[in-house]
PDB file of C-alpha atoms in Angstrom:
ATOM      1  CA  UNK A  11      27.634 -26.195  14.327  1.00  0.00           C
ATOM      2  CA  UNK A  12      24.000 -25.895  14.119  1.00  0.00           C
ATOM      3  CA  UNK A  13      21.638 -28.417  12.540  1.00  0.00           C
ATOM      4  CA  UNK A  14      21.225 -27.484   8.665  1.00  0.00           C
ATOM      5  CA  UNK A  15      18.871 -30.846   7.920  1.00  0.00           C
ATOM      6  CA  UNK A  16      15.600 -28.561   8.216  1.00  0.00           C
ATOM      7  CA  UNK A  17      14.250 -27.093   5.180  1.00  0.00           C
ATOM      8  CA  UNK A  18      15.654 -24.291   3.776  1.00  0.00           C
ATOM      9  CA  UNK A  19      14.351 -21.011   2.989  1.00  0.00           C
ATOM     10  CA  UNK A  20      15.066 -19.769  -0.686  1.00  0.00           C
ATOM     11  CA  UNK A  21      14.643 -16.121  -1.293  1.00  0.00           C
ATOM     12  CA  UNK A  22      15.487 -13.292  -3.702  1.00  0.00           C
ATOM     13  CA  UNK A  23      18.380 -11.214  -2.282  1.00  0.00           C
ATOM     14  CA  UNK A  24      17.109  -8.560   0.386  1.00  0.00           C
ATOM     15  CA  UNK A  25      17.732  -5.543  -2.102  1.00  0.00           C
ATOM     16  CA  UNK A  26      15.761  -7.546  -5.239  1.00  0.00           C
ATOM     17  CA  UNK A  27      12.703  -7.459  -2.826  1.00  0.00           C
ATOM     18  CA  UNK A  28      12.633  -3.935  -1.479  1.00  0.00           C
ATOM     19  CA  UNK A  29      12.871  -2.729  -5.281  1.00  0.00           C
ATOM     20  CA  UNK A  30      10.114  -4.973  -6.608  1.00  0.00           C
ATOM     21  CA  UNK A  31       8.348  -3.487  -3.247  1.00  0.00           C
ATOM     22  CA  UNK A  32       9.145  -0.043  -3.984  1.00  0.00           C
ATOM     23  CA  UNK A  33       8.036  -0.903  -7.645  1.00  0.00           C
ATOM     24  CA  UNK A  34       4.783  -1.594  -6.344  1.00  0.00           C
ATOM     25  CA  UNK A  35       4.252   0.916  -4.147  1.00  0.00           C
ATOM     26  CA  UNK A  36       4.960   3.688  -6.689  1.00  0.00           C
ATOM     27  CA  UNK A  37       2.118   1.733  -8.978  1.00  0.00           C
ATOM     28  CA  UNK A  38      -0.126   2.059  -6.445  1.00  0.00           C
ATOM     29  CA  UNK A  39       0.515   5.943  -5.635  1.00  0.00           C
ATOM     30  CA  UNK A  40       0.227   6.584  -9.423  1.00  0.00           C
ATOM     31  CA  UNK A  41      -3.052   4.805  -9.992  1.00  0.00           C
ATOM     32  CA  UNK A  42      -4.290   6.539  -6.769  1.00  0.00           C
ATOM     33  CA  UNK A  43      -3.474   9.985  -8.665  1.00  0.00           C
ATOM     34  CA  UNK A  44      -5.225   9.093 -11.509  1.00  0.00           C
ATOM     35  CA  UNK A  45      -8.153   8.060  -9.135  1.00  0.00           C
ATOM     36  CA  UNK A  46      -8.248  10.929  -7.241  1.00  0.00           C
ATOM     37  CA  UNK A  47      -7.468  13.190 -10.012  1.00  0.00           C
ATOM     38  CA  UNK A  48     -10.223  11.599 -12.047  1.00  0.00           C
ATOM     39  CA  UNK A  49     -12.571  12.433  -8.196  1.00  0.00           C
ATOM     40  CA  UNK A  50     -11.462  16.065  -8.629  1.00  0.00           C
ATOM     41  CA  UNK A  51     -13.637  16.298 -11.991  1.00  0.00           C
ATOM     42  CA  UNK A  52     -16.397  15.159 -11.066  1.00  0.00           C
ATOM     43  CA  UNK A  53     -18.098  18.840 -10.857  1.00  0.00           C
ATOM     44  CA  UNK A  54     -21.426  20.137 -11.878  1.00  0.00           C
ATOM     45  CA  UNK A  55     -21.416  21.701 -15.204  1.00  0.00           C
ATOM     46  CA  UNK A  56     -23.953  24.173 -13.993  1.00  0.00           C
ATOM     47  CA  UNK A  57     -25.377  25.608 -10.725  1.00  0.00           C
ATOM     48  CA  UNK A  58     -27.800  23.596  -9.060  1.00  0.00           C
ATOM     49  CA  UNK A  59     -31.371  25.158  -9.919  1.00  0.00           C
ATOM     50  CA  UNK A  60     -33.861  22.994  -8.225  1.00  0.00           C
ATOM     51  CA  UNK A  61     -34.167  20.449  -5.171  1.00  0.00           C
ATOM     52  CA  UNK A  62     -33.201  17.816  -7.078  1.00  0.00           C
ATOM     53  CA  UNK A  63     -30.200  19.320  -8.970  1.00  0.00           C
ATOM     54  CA  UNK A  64     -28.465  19.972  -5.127  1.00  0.00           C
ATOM     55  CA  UNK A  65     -29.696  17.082  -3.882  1.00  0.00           C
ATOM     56  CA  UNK A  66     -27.691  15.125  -6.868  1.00  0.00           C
ATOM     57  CA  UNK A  67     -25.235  18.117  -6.413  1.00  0.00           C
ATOM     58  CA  UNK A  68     -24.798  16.545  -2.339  1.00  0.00           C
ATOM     59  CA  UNK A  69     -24.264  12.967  -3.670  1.00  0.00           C
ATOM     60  CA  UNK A  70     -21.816  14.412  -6.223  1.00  0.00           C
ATOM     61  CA  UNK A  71     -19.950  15.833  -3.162  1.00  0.00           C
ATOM     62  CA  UNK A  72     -20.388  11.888  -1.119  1.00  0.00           C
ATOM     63  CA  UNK A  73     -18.829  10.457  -4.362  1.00  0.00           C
ATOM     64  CA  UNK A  74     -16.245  12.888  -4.920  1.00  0.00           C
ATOM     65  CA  UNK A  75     -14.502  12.987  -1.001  1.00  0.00           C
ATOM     66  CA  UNK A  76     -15.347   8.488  -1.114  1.00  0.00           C
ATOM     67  CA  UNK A  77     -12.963   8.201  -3.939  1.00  0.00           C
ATOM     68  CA  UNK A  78     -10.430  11.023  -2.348  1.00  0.00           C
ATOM     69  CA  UNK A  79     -10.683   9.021   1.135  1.00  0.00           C
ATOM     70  CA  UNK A  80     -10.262   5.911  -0.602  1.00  0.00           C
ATOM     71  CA  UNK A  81      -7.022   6.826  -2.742  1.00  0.00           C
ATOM     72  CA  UNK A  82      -5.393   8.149   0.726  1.00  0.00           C
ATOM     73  CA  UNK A  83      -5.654   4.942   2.451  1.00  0.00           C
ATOM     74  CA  UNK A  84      -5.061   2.931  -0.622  1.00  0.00           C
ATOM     75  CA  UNK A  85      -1.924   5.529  -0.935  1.00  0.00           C
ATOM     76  CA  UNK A  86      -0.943   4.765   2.780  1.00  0.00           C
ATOM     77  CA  UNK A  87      -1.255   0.814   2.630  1.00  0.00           C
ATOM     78  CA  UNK A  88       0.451   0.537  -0.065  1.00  0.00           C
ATOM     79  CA  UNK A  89       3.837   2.834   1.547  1.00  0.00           C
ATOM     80  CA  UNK A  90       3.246   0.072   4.136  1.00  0.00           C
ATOM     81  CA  UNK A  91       4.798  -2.740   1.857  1.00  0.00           C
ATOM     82  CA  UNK A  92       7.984  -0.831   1.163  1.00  0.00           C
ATOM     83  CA  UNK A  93       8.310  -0.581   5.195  1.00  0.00           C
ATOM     84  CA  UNK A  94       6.857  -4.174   5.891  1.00  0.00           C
ATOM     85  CA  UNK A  95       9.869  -5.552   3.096  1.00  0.00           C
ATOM     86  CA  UNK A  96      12.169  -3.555   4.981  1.00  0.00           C
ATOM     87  CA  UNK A  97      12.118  -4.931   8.451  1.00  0.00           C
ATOM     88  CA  UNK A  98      11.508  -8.555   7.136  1.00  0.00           C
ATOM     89  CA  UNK A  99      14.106  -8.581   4.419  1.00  0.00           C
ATOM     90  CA  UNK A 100      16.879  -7.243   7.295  1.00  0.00           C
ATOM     91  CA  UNK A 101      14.927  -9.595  10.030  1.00  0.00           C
ATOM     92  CA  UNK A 102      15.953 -12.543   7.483  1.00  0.00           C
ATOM     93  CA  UNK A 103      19.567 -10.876   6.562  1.00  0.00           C
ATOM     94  CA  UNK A 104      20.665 -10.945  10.095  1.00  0.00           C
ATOM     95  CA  UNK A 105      19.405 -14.615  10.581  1.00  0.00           C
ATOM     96  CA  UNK A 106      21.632 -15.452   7.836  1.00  0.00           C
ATOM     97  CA  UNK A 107      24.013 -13.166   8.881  1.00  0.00           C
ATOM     98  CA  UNK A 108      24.074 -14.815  12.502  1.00  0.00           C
ATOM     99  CA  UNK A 109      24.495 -18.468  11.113  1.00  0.00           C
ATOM    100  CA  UNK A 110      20.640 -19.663  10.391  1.00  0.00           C
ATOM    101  CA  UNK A 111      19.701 -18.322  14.337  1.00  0.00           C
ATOM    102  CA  UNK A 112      15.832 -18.266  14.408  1.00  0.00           C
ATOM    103  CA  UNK A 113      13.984 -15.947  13.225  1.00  0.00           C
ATOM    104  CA  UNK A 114      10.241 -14.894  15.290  1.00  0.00           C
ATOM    105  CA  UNK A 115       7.541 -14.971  12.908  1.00  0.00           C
ATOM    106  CA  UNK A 116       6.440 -11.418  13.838  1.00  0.00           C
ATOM    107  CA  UNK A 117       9.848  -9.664  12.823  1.00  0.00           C
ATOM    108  CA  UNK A 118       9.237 -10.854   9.234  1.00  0.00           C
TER     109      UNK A 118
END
């Protein structure tokens, strides 16, 4: 029988933290809609009709694809949490489910 005297790991069951991850995850996605919805606005009322209206009308453009770029990779870490809670919640499941067998650090 193994040794149980070690400390013992407490956690929420496996399917309580893939929800609260998937939770997060879909806050994430909808802020980065509002984000990059809120990018997609940011048009010139009029057409540029001097150096300096296209040269504001060119950092208009940097500001606008920044935010867009930003909300994609914001989008993309944040599916990364629903996969991370995945593979650690089923790494810890079959420890427990294999009688408290270790567990490598990088699984979880």
């Amino acid at each position: 029988m193994p040794d149980r005297s070690g400390p013992i790991l407490d956690i929420d069951e496996p399917q309580e933290i893939t929800s609260a991850a998937s939770v997060f995850t879909t806050a994430v996605h909808t802020a980065t809609g509002a984000a990059a919805g809120s990018a997609d606005t940011l048009r010139p009322q009029t057409k540029p009709a001097s150096d300096l209206d296209r040269m504001m009308c060119d950092q208009l453009g940097w500001v606008r694809s920044t935010f867009e770029a930003a909300a994609r990779s914001s989008a993309g870490r944040a599916d990364d949490v629903v996969v991370d809670a995945l593979f650690g919640t089923s790494a810890l499941e079959n420890t427990d489910v294999d009688n408290g067998s270790r567990t490598r650090y990088e699984s979880i």
